[in-house]
Short mmCIF file of C-alpha atoms and ligand atoms in Angstrom, two decimals:
data_model
loop_
_atom_site.label_atom_id
_atom_site.label_comp_id
_atom_site.label_asym_id
_atom_site.label_seq_id
_atom_site.Cartn_x
_atom_site.Cartn_y
_atom_site.Cartn_z
CA UNK A 952 0.07 109.06 166.33
CA UNK A 953 -1.59 108.76 169.81
CA UNK A 954 -0.20 111.57 172.01
CA UNK A 955 -1.51 115.14 171.40
CA UNK A 956 -1.25 118.04 173.20
CA UNK A 957 -4.18 120.88 173.84
CA UNK A 958 -3.25 124.13 175.34
CA UNK A 959 -3.99 128.38 175.65
CA UNK A 960 -2.90 130.16 172.60
CA UNK A 961 -3.37 133.49 174.77
CA UNK A 962 -3.21 134.36 177.98
CA UNK A 963 -5.71 132.01 179.14
CA UNK A 964 -9.43 130.67 179.95
CA UNK A 965 -9.76 130.00 175.87
CA UNK A 966 -12.24 127.38 176.36
CA UNK A 967 -9.48 124.46 176.80
CA UNK A 968 -11.70 122.36 179.47
CA UNK A 969 -14.88 122.18 176.86
CA UNK A 970 -12.43 121.49 173.82
CA UNK A 971 -10.78 118.67 176.39
CA UNK A 972 -13.76 117.30 177.61
CA UNK A 973 -15.34 116.83 173.65
CA UNK A 974 -11.90 114.73 173.27
CA UNK A 975 -12.72 112.51 176.53
CA UNK A 976 -14.82 110.46 175.26
CA UNK A 977 -12.17 109.42 172.62
CA UNK A 978 -8.95 109.29 174.40
CA UNK A 979 -7.70 107.03 176.68
CA UNK A 980 -5.81 109.60 179.04
CA UNK A 981 -5.91 112.90 180.24
CA UNK A 982 -2.90 114.27 181.63
CA UNK A 983 -2.46 117.93 183.67
CA UNK A 984 0.87 118.06 183.12
CA UNK A 985 2.02 121.99 184.67
CA UNK A 986 -0.11 124.75 186.84
CA UNK A 987 -1.94 123.49 189.87
CA UNK A 988 -5.43 125.10 190.98
CA UNK A 989 -4.67 128.43 189.34
CA UNK A 990 -6.66 127.14 186.59
CA UNK A 991 -10.07 127.05 186.21
CA UNK A 992 -11.55 125.05 183.36
CA UNK A 993 -15.53 125.29 182.68
CA UNK A 994 -16.93 122.17 181.01
CA UNK A 995 -20.62 122.09 180.08
CA UNK A 996 -22.36 118.88 180.03
CA UNK A 997 -25.76 118.95 179.08
CA UNK A 998 -27.55 120.93 181.95
CA UNK A 999 -24.29 120.50 184.60
CA UNK A 1000 -21.77 122.59 184.50
CA UNK A 1001 -18.11 121.70 186.31
CA UNK A 1002 -15.86 124.08 187.18
CA UNK A 1003 -12.45 122.23 187.27
CA UNK A 1004 -9.45 123.12 189.03
CA UNK A 1005 -6.56 120.94 189.03
CA UNK A 1006 -8.32 117.71 188.03
CA UNK A 1007 -7.94 117.50 184.61
CA UNK A 1008 -11.20 117.43 182.48
CA UNK A 1009 -11.33 114.37 181.19
CA UNK A 1010 -12.64 113.10 184.55
CA UNK A 1011 -16.11 113.57 183.43
CA UNK A 1012 -15.69 110.57 180.59
CA UNK A 1013 -16.29 107.16 182.09
CA UNK A 1014 -13.58 105.71 180.04
CA UNK A 1015 -10.73 107.97 180.53
CA UNK A 1016 -8.12 107.76 182.78
CA UNK A 1017 -6.94 111.19 184.42
CA UNK A 1018 -3.66 111.98 185.50
CA UNK A 1019 -1.74 114.57 187.32
CA UNK A 1020 1.46 114.63 186.07
CA UNK A 1021 5.14 115.69 187.81
CA UNK A 1022 4.93 118.98 186.52
CA UNK A 1023 1.57 119.85 188.42
CA UNK A 1024 1.73 121.65 191.78
CA UNK A 1025 -0.64 120.11 194.31
CA UNK A 1026 -2.59 121.56 196.83
CA UNK A 1027 -4.15 118.96 198.30
CA UNK A 1028 -7.09 120.18 200.30
CA UNK A 1029 -8.12 121.77 197.25
CA UNK A 1030 -7.74 118.30 195.55
CA UNK A 1031 -9.50 115.93 198.30
CA UNK A 1032 -12.64 118.66 198.49
CA UNK A 1033 -13.09 119.16 193.81
CA UNK A 1034 -12.78 115.52 194.51
CA UNK A 1035 -15.61 114.86 197.04
CA UNK A 1036 -17.27 117.65 195.37
CA UNK A 1037 -17.29 115.81 191.84
CA UNK A 1038 -18.38 112.37 193.81
CA UNK A 1039 -21.41 114.25 195.39
CA UNK A 1040 -22.43 114.59 192.17
CA UNK A 1041 -22.11 110.70 190.73
CA UNK A 1042 -18.94 110.96 188.78
CA UNK A 1043 -16.76 108.41 189.53
CA UNK A 1044 -13.27 109.57 190.53
CA UNK A 1045 -11.52 106.18 191.03
CA UNK A 1046 -9.09 106.26 188.23
CA UNK A 1047 -7.21 109.09 189.03
CA UNK A 1048 -3.52 108.95 189.29
CA UNK A 1049 -1.18 111.57 190.85
CA UNK A 1050 2.81 111.37 190.50
CA UNK A 1051 4.56 111.33 193.25
CA UNK A 1052 7.12 113.20 191.96
CA UNK A 1053 4.40 116.61 191.49
CA UNK A 1054 4.83 119.30 194.31
CA UNK A 1055 2.60 120.12 196.95
CA UNK A 1056 1.49 123.16 197.57
CA UNK A 1057 1.90 123.63 201.22
CA UNK A 1058 -0.27 126.37 203.91
CA UNK A 1059 3.19 128.43 203.98
CA UNK A 1060 3.39 128.51 200.18
CA UNK A 1061 0.01 130.29 200.16
CA UNK A 1062 0.72 132.46 202.90
CA UNK A 1063 3.93 133.77 200.99
CA UNK A 1064 2.14 133.88 197.44
CA UNK A 1065 -0.29 136.60 199.41
CA UNK A 1066 2.58 138.60 201.29
CA UNK A 1067 4.74 138.94 198.92
CA UNK A 1068 1.85 140.28 196.16
CA UNK A 1069 1.05 143.05 198.87
CA UNK A 1070 4.45 144.31 198.92
CA UNK A 1071 4.74 144.29 195.32
CA UNK A 1072 1.61 146.91 195.52
CA UNK A 1073 1.26 148.42 192.14
CA UNK A 1074 4.21 146.63 190.31
CA UNK A 1075 2.00 142.72 191.88
CA UNK A 1076 1.68 140.57 189.44
CA UNK A 1077 -1.96 139.60 190.07
CA UNK A 1078 -2.00 136.25 191.05
CA UNK A 1079 -4.47 133.57 192.13
CA UNK A 1080 -3.03 133.66 195.41
CA UNK A 1081 -2.98 129.81 194.96
CA UNK A 1082 0.41 129.54 195.97
CA UNK A 1083 1.72 129.03 192.59
CA UNK A 1084 4.62 130.69 192.03
CA UNK A 1085 6.50 130.15 196.09
CA UNK A 1086 5.74 126.32 195.59
CA UNK A 1087 7.65 126.39 192.02
CA UNK A 1088 10.57 128.83 193.16
CA UNK A 1089 10.28 126.16 196.23
CA UNK A 1090 10.93 123.10 193.82
CA UNK A 1091 13.16 124.71 191.52
CA UNK A 1092 15.18 125.65 194.98
CA UNK A 1093 14.94 122.12 195.83
CA UNK A 1094 13.38 122.32 198.78
CA UNK A 1095 10.17 121.89 198.02
CA UNK A 1096 7.65 118.81 199.32
CA UNK A 1097 6.73 116.26 196.94
CA UNK A 1098 3.33 113.90 196.51
CA UNK A 1099 5.70 110.87 197.58
CA UNK A 1100 7.58 112.97 200.83
CA UNK A 1101 3.90 112.39 202.21
CA UNK A 1102 4.84 108.93 203.10
CA UNK A 1103 7.51 109.36 205.15
CA UNK A 1104 7.06 111.28 208.04
CA UNK A 1105 10.60 111.93 208.88
CA UNK A 1106 12.01 113.31 205.64
CA UNK A 1107 8.34 115.03 205.30
CA UNK A 1108 9.59 116.46 208.97
CA UNK A 1109 13.04 117.41 207.71
CA UNK A 1110 12.20 118.80 204.36
CA UNK A 1111 9.10 121.21 206.13
CA UNK A 1112 11.79 121.95 208.40
CA UNK A 1113 14.29 123.01 205.71
CA UNK A 1114 11.78 124.99 203.71
CA UNK A 1115 10.76 126.96 206.91
CA UNK A 1116 13.94 127.88 207.93
CA UNK A 1117 14.55 130.73 205.53
CA UNK A 1118 10.91 130.56 205.36
CA UNK A 1119 10.06 132.04 208.64
CA UNK A 1120 12.79 134.50 208.86
CA UNK A 1121 12.05 136.45 205.91
CA UNK A 1122 7.91 135.96 207.20
CA UNK A 1123 8.47 137.49 211.10
CA UNK A 1124 11.84 139.74 210.25
CA UNK A 1125 10.06 141.44 207.06
CA UNK A 1126 6.42 140.80 206.85
CA UNK A 1127 5.58 141.26 210.50
CA UNK A 1128 4.73 138.20 210.65
CA UNK A 1129 3.99 135.16 212.65
CA UNK A 1130 6.04 132.35 212.21
CA UNK A 1131 4.60 128.78 210.82
CA UNK A 1132 5.21 126.21 212.98
CA UNK A 1133 6.97 123.13 211.57
CA UNK A 1134 4.37 120.39 213.28
CA UNK A 1135 1.33 122.06 212.48
CA UNK A 1136 2.35 121.20 208.93
CA UNK A 1137 3.35 118.20 208.54
CA UNK A 1138 0.62 117.35 211.07
CA UNK A 1139 -1.71 118.85 208.33
CA UNK A 1140 0.36 117.24 205.48
CA UNK A 1141 -0.01 113.97 207.32
CA UNK A 1142 -3.66 114.26 206.98
CA UNK A 1143 -4.02 114.15 203.17
CA UNK A 1144 -1.54 111.54 202.90
CA UNK A 1145 -3.82 108.26 203.42
CA UNK A 1146 -6.67 109.95 202.05
CA UNK A 1147 -4.50 110.68 198.72
CA UNK A 1148 -2.61 106.84 198.55
CA UNK A 1149 -5.10 105.32 196.40
CA UNK A 1150 -4.06 107.32 193.65
CA UNK A 1151 0.03 107.91 193.93
CA UNK A 1152 1.49 105.82 190.99
CA UNK A 1153 4.36 106.26 188.98
CA UNK A 1154 2.81 108.07 186.54
CA UNK A 1155 5.50 108.45 184.17
CA UNK A 1156 6.00 104.61 183.82
CA UNK A 1157 2.09 104.21 182.86
CA UNK A 1158 2.02 106.97 180.75
CA UNK A 1159 4.84 105.40 178.54
CA UNK A 1160 3.37 102.06 178.67
CA UNK A 1161 -0.12 103.18 177.39
CA UNK A 1162 1.82 104.96 174.88
CA UNK A 1163 3.99 101.86 173.66
CA UNK A 1164 0.20 99.87 173.82
CA UNK A 1165 -0.78 102.66 170.92
CA UNK A 1166 -3.24 104.15 173.36
CA UNK A 1167 -4.52 107.85 173.08
CA UNK A 1168 -3.01 110.18 175.07
CA UNK A 1169 -4.37 113.64 175.78
CA UNK A 1170 -2.10 116.69 177.30
CA UNK A 1171 -3.91 119.51 179.10
CA UNK A 1172 -2.52 122.79 179.21
CA UNK A 1173 -3.31 125.33 182.31
CA UNK A 1174 -3.11 128.68 181.38
CA UNK A 1175 -1.33 130.03 178.26
CA UNK A 1176 0.81 131.02 175.93
CA UNK A 1177 1.34 134.47 177.10
CA UNK A 1178 1.54 132.88 180.61
CA UNK A 1179 4.15 131.14 180.13
CA UNK A 1180 7.54 131.65 182.48
CA UNK A 1181 10.01 131.77 179.39
CA UNK A 1182 7.68 132.86 176.35
CA UNK A 1183 5.26 134.65 177.84
CA UNK A 1184 4.98 138.22 178.93
CA UNK A 1185 6.72 138.05 181.38
CA UNK A 1186 7.55 139.24 185.04
CA UNK A 1187 3.63 138.65 184.12
CA UNK A 1188 3.26 135.45 184.25
CA UNK A 1189 2.60 132.17 185.53
CA UNK A 1190 5.73 130.10 186.85
CA UNK A 1191 5.34 127.13 184.77
CA UNK A 1192 5.04 125.99 181.09
CA UNK A 1193 2.03 126.14 179.30
CA UNK A 1194 4.04 125.73 175.91
CA UNK A 1195 3.53 122.24 174.00
CA UNK A 1196 7.47 121.64 175.70
CA UNK A 1197 6.49 121.75 179.24
CA UNK A 1198 3.82 118.33 178.25
CA UNK A 1199 7.54 116.72 178.06
CA UNK A 1200 9.22 117.05 181.39
CA UNK A 1201 5.85 117.99 182.88
CA UNK A 1202 4.67 114.37 182.07
CA UNK A 1203 8.26 112.54 181.37
CA UNK A 1204 7.04 111.94 177.76
CA UNK A 1205 9.81 112.06 174.78
CA UNK A 1206 9.02 114.98 172.39
CA UNK A 1207 8.81 112.44 169.57
CA UNK A 1208 5.67 110.87 171.05
CA UNK A 1209 3.77 113.92 170.42
CA UNK A 1210 2.11 113.74 167.39
CA UNK A 1211 -0.41 116.70 167.46
CA UNK A 1212 -0.16 120.12 169.16
CA UNK A 1213 -3.75 121.77 169.50
CA UNK A 1214 -4.05 125.61 170.09
CA UNK A 1215 -7.34 126.74 171.71
CA UNK A 1216 -8.07 130.14 170.80
CA UNK A 1217 -10.70 132.69 171.31
CA UNK A 1218 -12.07 134.32 168.92
CA UNK A 1219 -11.26 137.93 170.68
CA UNK A 1220 -8.84 138.40 173.25
CA UNK A 1221 -9.22 138.15 177.27
CA UNK A 1222 -6.48 138.27 180.40
CA UNK A 1223 -6.79 138.34 183.91
CA UNK A 1224 -4.12 140.32 186.62
CA UNK A 1225 -1.67 142.83 185.54
CA UNK A 1226 0.35 143.02 182.49
CA UNK A 1227 0.57 144.27 178.89
CA UNK A 1228 -2.01 143.24 176.78
CA UNK A 1229 -2.44 145.69 173.18
CA UNK A 1230 -5.78 145.19 171.92
CA UNK A 1231 -7.72 145.64 175.34
CA UNK A 1232 -11.05 148.05 175.24
CA UNK A 1233 -12.17 150.66 178.05
CA UNK A 1234 -14.91 151.10 176.62
CA UNK A 1235 -18.97 150.15 176.00
CA UNK A 1236 -17.29 147.35 173.11
CA UNK A 1237 -14.86 145.61 176.10
CA UNK A 1238 -17.95 146.14 178.38
CA UNK A 1239 -19.96 143.58 176.00
CA UNK A 1240 -17.45 141.36 175.60
CA UNK A 1241 -17.13 140.13 179.14
CA UNK A 1242 -20.91 140.48 179.33
CA UNK A 1243 -22.16 138.50 176.62
CA UNK A 1244 -19.11 136.10 176.83
CA UNK A 1245 -19.71 136.06 180.48
CA UNK A 1246 -15.88 136.13 181.20
CA UNK A 1247 -15.72 136.09 184.86
CA UNK A 1248 -12.84 134.32 186.33
CA UNK A 1249 -13.44 130.87 187.32
CA UNK A 1250 -10.98 130.60 190.08
CA UNK A 1251 -11.04 134.47 191.55
CA UNK A 1252 -14.15 135.51 190.32
CA UNK A 1253 -11.99 138.50 189.07
CA UNK A 1254 -13.66 140.04 185.90
CA UNK A 1255 -11.63 139.50 183.05
CA UNK A 1256 -9.46 141.87 181.27
CA UNK A 1257 -11.23 142.32 177.28
CA UNK A 1258 -10.04 143.03 173.97
CA UNK A 1259 -10.18 142.46 170.34
CA UNK A 1260 -8.69 139.91 168.59
CA UNK A 1261 -4.49 139.73 167.90
CA UNK A 1262 -3.26 138.17 165.01
CA UNK A 1263 0.27 138.71 165.77
CA UNK A 1264 -0.49 136.58 169.45
CA UNK A 1265 -1.59 134.17 167.74
CA UNK A 1266 0.90 133.60 164.83
CA UNK A 1267 3.35 133.25 167.89
CA UNK A 1268 1.62 130.85 169.54
CA UNK A 1269 1.70 128.99 166.31
CA UNK A 1270 5.67 129.53 166.38
CA UNK A 1271 6.68 128.73 170.08
CA UNK A 1272 4.29 125.91 170.60
CA UNK A 1273 4.68 124.02 166.85
CA UNK A 1274 0.58 124.20 166.56
CA UNK A 1275 -0.60 121.85 164.10
CA UNK A 1276 -4.44 122.65 163.96
CA UNK A 1277 -6.26 125.98 166.31
CA UNK A 1278 -9.62 124.92 167.53
CA UNK A 1279 -11.40 128.30 167.53
CA UNK A 1280 -13.55 129.53 170.43
CA UNK A 1281 -16.61 131.89 171.49
CA UNK A 1282 -17.47 132.65 167.92
CA UNK A 1283 -20.93 133.53 168.65
CA UNK A 1284 -19.77 135.98 171.17
CA UNK A 1285 -19.14 138.18 168.32
CA UNK A 1286 -22.65 137.87 166.85
CA UNK A 1287 -24.34 141.27 166.85
CA UNK A 1288 -21.55 144.02 165.85
CA UNK A 1289 -21.02 145.64 162.37
CA UNK A 1290 -17.70 145.41 161.97
CA UNK A 1291 -15.02 143.52 163.73
CA UNK A 1292 -11.58 145.23 164.33
CA UNK A 1293 -8.93 142.56 164.58
CA UNK A 1294 -5.03 143.48 165.33
CA UNK A 1295 -3.01 142.30 162.72
CA UNK A 1296 0.31 143.90 163.40
CA UNK A 1297 1.36 146.77 165.96
CA UNK A 1298 2.97 149.80 165.73
CA UNK A 1299 6.10 150.73 168.14
CA UNK A 1300 7.17 154.00 168.73
CA UNK A 1301 6.35 154.64 164.63
CA UNK A 1302 7.38 151.54 163.71
CA UNK A 1303 5.51 148.97 161.95
CA UNK A 1304 5.74 145.29 163.95
CA UNK A 1305 4.36 142.27 162.39
CA UNK A 1306 6.07 139.95 164.92
CA UNK A 1307 6.16 139.58 168.85
CA UNK A 1308 8.85 141.63 170.09
CA UNK A 1309 10.98 140.05 172.24
CA UNK A 1310 11.44 143.10 174.26
CA UNK A 1311 9.23 143.77 177.29
CA UNK A 1312 9.50 147.94 177.07
CA UNK A 1313 8.87 147.15 172.99
CA UNK A 1314 5.33 145.70 173.83
CA UNK A 1315 4.02 147.59 176.48
CA UNK A 1316 4.72 150.54 173.85
CA UNK A 1317 2.84 148.31 171.28
CA UNK A 1318 -0.81 150.51 169.50
CA UNK A 1319 -2.69 147.93 167.79
CA UNK A 1320 -2.69 148.04 164.40
CA UNK A 1321 -6.45 146.82 163.24
CA UNK A 1322 -7.78 145.59 160.00
CA UNK A 1323 -12.01 145.90 159.93
CA UNK A 1324 -14.14 142.43 159.19
CA UNK A 1325 -17.84 142.42 158.11
CA UNK A 1326 -20.06 141.54 161.17
CA UNK A 1327 -23.01 138.69 161.23
CA UNK A 1328 -26.18 139.25 162.74
CA UNK A 1329 -27.75 135.80 163.04
CA UNK A 1330 -27.76 133.19 165.41
CA UNK A 1331 -25.21 131.22 165.39
CA UNK A 1332 -25.26 128.95 168.11
CA UNK A 1333 -27.11 125.55 166.09
CA UNK A 1334 -24.54 125.57 163.31
CA UNK A 1335 -23.17 122.50 162.92
CA UNK A 1336 -21.30 122.89 160.04
CA UNK A 1337 -18.83 125.52 157.82
CA UNK A 1338 -21.24 126.33 155.57
CA UNK A 1339 -24.22 126.75 158.38
CA UNK A 1340 -22.19 129.78 159.33
CA UNK A 1341 -23.30 133.32 157.72
CA UNK A 1342 -21.07 134.37 155.21
CA UNK A 1343 -18.84 136.96 157.25
CA UNK A 1344 -18.40 134.78 160.11
CA UNK A 1345 -17.19 132.17 157.66
CA UNK A 1346 -14.56 135.34 156.76
CA UNK A 1347 -13.73 136.11 160.22
CA UNK A 1348 -13.02 132.24 160.57
CA UNK A 1349 -10.75 132.05 157.25
CA UNK A 1350 -9.20 135.27 158.12
CA UNK A 1351 -8.34 134.62 160.94
CA UNK A 1352 -6.96 131.36 160.21
CA UNK A 1353 -4.82 132.83 157.49
CA UNK A 1354 -3.11 134.94 159.50
CA UNK A 1355 -2.45 132.51 162.78
CA UNK A 1356 -0.29 130.07 160.02
CA UNK A 1357 -2.36 126.86 161.27
CA UNK A 1358 -5.68 125.33 159.94
CA UNK A 1359 -8.84 126.19 161.93
CA UNK A 1360 -10.13 122.59 162.89
CA UNK A 1361 -12.84 123.12 164.86
CA UNK A 1362 -15.40 126.47 166.09
CA UNK A 1363 -16.76 126.79 169.33
CA UNK A 1364 -20.15 128.29 168.80
CA UNK A 1365 -21.20 128.03 172.55
CA UNK A 1366 -20.03 126.27 175.88
CA UNK A 1367 -22.31 123.23 175.80
CA UNK A 1368 -20.05 119.85 174.03
CA UNK A 1369 -22.45 119.95 170.90
CA UNK A 1370 -22.12 123.30 170.11
CA UNK A 1371 -19.18 123.01 167.86
CA UNK A 1372 -18.63 122.83 164.17
CA UNK A 1373 -15.98 119.83 163.87
CA UNK A 1374 -13.47 120.76 159.99
CA UNK A 1375 -10.84 118.48 160.57
CA UNK A 1376 -10.61 115.43 163.03
CA UNK A 1377 -8.11 115.36 165.98
CA UNK A 1378 -8.07 111.86 166.24
P1 GDP B 1971 -10.27 127.59 180.30
O1 GDP B 1971 -9.83 127.85 181.29
O2 GDP B 1971 -9.36 127.81 178.89
O3 GDP B 1971 -11.41 125.94 179.98
O4 GDP B 1971 -11.66 128.20 180.15
P2 GDP B 1971 -12.90 128.63 181.01
O5 GDP B 1971 -13.58 128.02 181.32
O6 GDP B 1971 -11.80 129.46 182.33
O7 GDP B 1971 -13.41 130.13 180.44
C1 GDP B 1971 -13.82 129.65 178.98
C2 GDP B 1971 -15.39 130.09 179.15
O8 GDP B 1971 -16.48 130.17 178.15
C3 GDP B 1971 -16.26 128.68 180.18
O9 GDP B 1971 -17.10 129.37 180.81
C4 GDP B 1971 -16.72 128.20 178.73
O10 GDP B 1971 -18.10 127.24 179.23
C5 GDP B 1971 -17.54 128.98 177.87
N1 GDP B 1971 -17.07 128.18 176.26
C6 GDP B 1971 -15.86 127.22 175.98
N2 GDP B 1971 -16.53 127.61 174.51
C7 GDP B 1971 -17.28 128.74 174.49
C8 GDP B 1971 -17.95 128.66 173.34
O11 GDP B 1971 -17.51 128.54 172.20
N3 GDP B 1971 -19.18 129.33 173.06
C9 GDP B 1971 -19.53 130.14 174.04
N4 GDP B 1971 -19.95 131.06 174.58
N5 GDP B 1971 -18.85 129.73 175.10
C10 GDP B 1971 -17.96 128.94 175.25
P1 IMO B 1972 -6.62 129.06 183.06
O1 IMO B 1972 -5.69 127.17 183.14
C1 IMO B 1972 -5.95 133.10 183.44
C2 IMO B 1972 -2.92 134.77 185.39
C3 IMO B 1972 -2.95 135.45 186.47
C4 IMO B 1972 -1.70 136.23 186.95
C5 IMO B 1972 -0.56 135.17 186.87
C6 IMO B 1972 -0.03 134.72 187.73
O2 IMO B 1972 -8.19 128.71 183.83
O3 IMO B 1972 -6.53 129.43 181.58
P2 IMO B 1972 -0.34 132.86 189.41
O4 IMO B 1972 -1.78 132.72 190.42
O5 IMO B 1972 -0.43 131.31 188.48
O6 IMO B 1972 1.12 133.10 189.96
O7 IMO B 1972 -0.71 133.82 188.74
O8 IMO B 1972 -1.46 134.23 185.84
N1 IMO B 1972 -3.68 133.05 185.46
C7 IMO B 1972 -4.57 132.96 184.41
N2 IMO B 1972 -5.33 133.41 183.91
N3 IMO B 1972 -6.30 131.75 183.24
C8 IMO B 1972 -5.65 130.97 183.70
O9 IMO B 1972 -5.78 129.61 184.03
C9 IMO B 1972 -4.59 131.10 184.74
N4 IMO B 1972 -3.66 130.81 186.03
C10 IMO B 1972 -3.04 131.75 186.33
O10 IMO B 1972 -4.30 135.79 186.50
O11 IMO B 1972 -2.32 137.44 185.99
MG1 MG B 1973 -9.55 129.38 182.94
#
């Protein structure tokens, strides 16, 4: 059973980086399959804290080969500075592999992301401004630049010309911006080409050969299920498929190879950017979750919107991803409440609804129906097994498991590698 997918079950920032790093020591490859440097994954190793944006969290495990799959969008300048930042801290990054088919986030994609958001005004998505949406749009429009294009000067120039043809019209005539010069973009991209060359590989071949040899491959999602372009809260989503199927298309591995799909699930809910969020809190409890949970964006530094756990969303994540397990994170953050509300259903225009409505209008009208679970005051950060948890914390976990539809196989009780309760082994 060599291939596992690890993904966000909510709106991102569930603790995927920590969970991936935890498994990194026991797996041969860790693969990012979608998204780009919109992700911010925090890994805490001893007294060292790492913020990873583009690199798979397996990069911190010496035995593990990190892979950037074809489904990822790569900003070369961000990638190179992330690599040099890690090298300066003594992390060996030489094993990294980058798919030649991954798309490049060009400087004009970043510009377009920023101007379109500004023009959306109050309807803005609240993107990370990293050029993610426009780069995926170019990919789908078939005017994208791929990593392999960096190695053919003439092709690169022609492709940048084609991409800028329409964009420059748009930038100058619609958005009142200066046109972007083709030569300048080509020159900048060529500067990155040589530096990236040692890492570029046929990652589809490498990964499939590894699976044939029974090597263990872990696919690390960016973002989360509700930010998925197809299955999330469209249009307030990212422009890729963080859900489990994205691992197959974004890495070139068939679905028959995937044996386990682990949903990372925060013990409460957070969201960054615009869009509906039924359990969002605007009171002292929301502030407390933000403060205790350190809920501030790793990429943009924005405060995260915070709310209670939403079991309707967790059930939905189980369904659309075919989850086999949950990794429940940040249970320690909930210590200190007398009782903890958990959303078990929605009330939508006077009706009780148990499952996530497909209609955007309905979801915007959804009000949480809460059940109240008894809280605990004991410090749980030193708990090593389920039985070390206070009875009410055990009850909270069991209730969430029952409502969410898949077994909770691990529980995070702090940000560090060892602050984890393992219930069922993932490998
Ligand atoms: P990701 O994007 O899914 O990797 O998550 P982020 O790194 O953006 O946000 C998760 C935050 O929670 C990070 O600061 C982690 O160090 C931290 N974290 C992860 N698991 C736990 C946990 O079980 N308890 C606590 N207190 N913090 C955790
Ligand atoms: P990780 O991997 C939380 C959100 C943005 C915005 C929307 C679209 O750390 O969980 P984009 O720049 O992707 O076009 O923005 O998606 N978003 C995230 N929110 N965690 C993330 O990544 C996110 N990546 C994008 O805030 O609402
Ligand atoms: Mg994050």
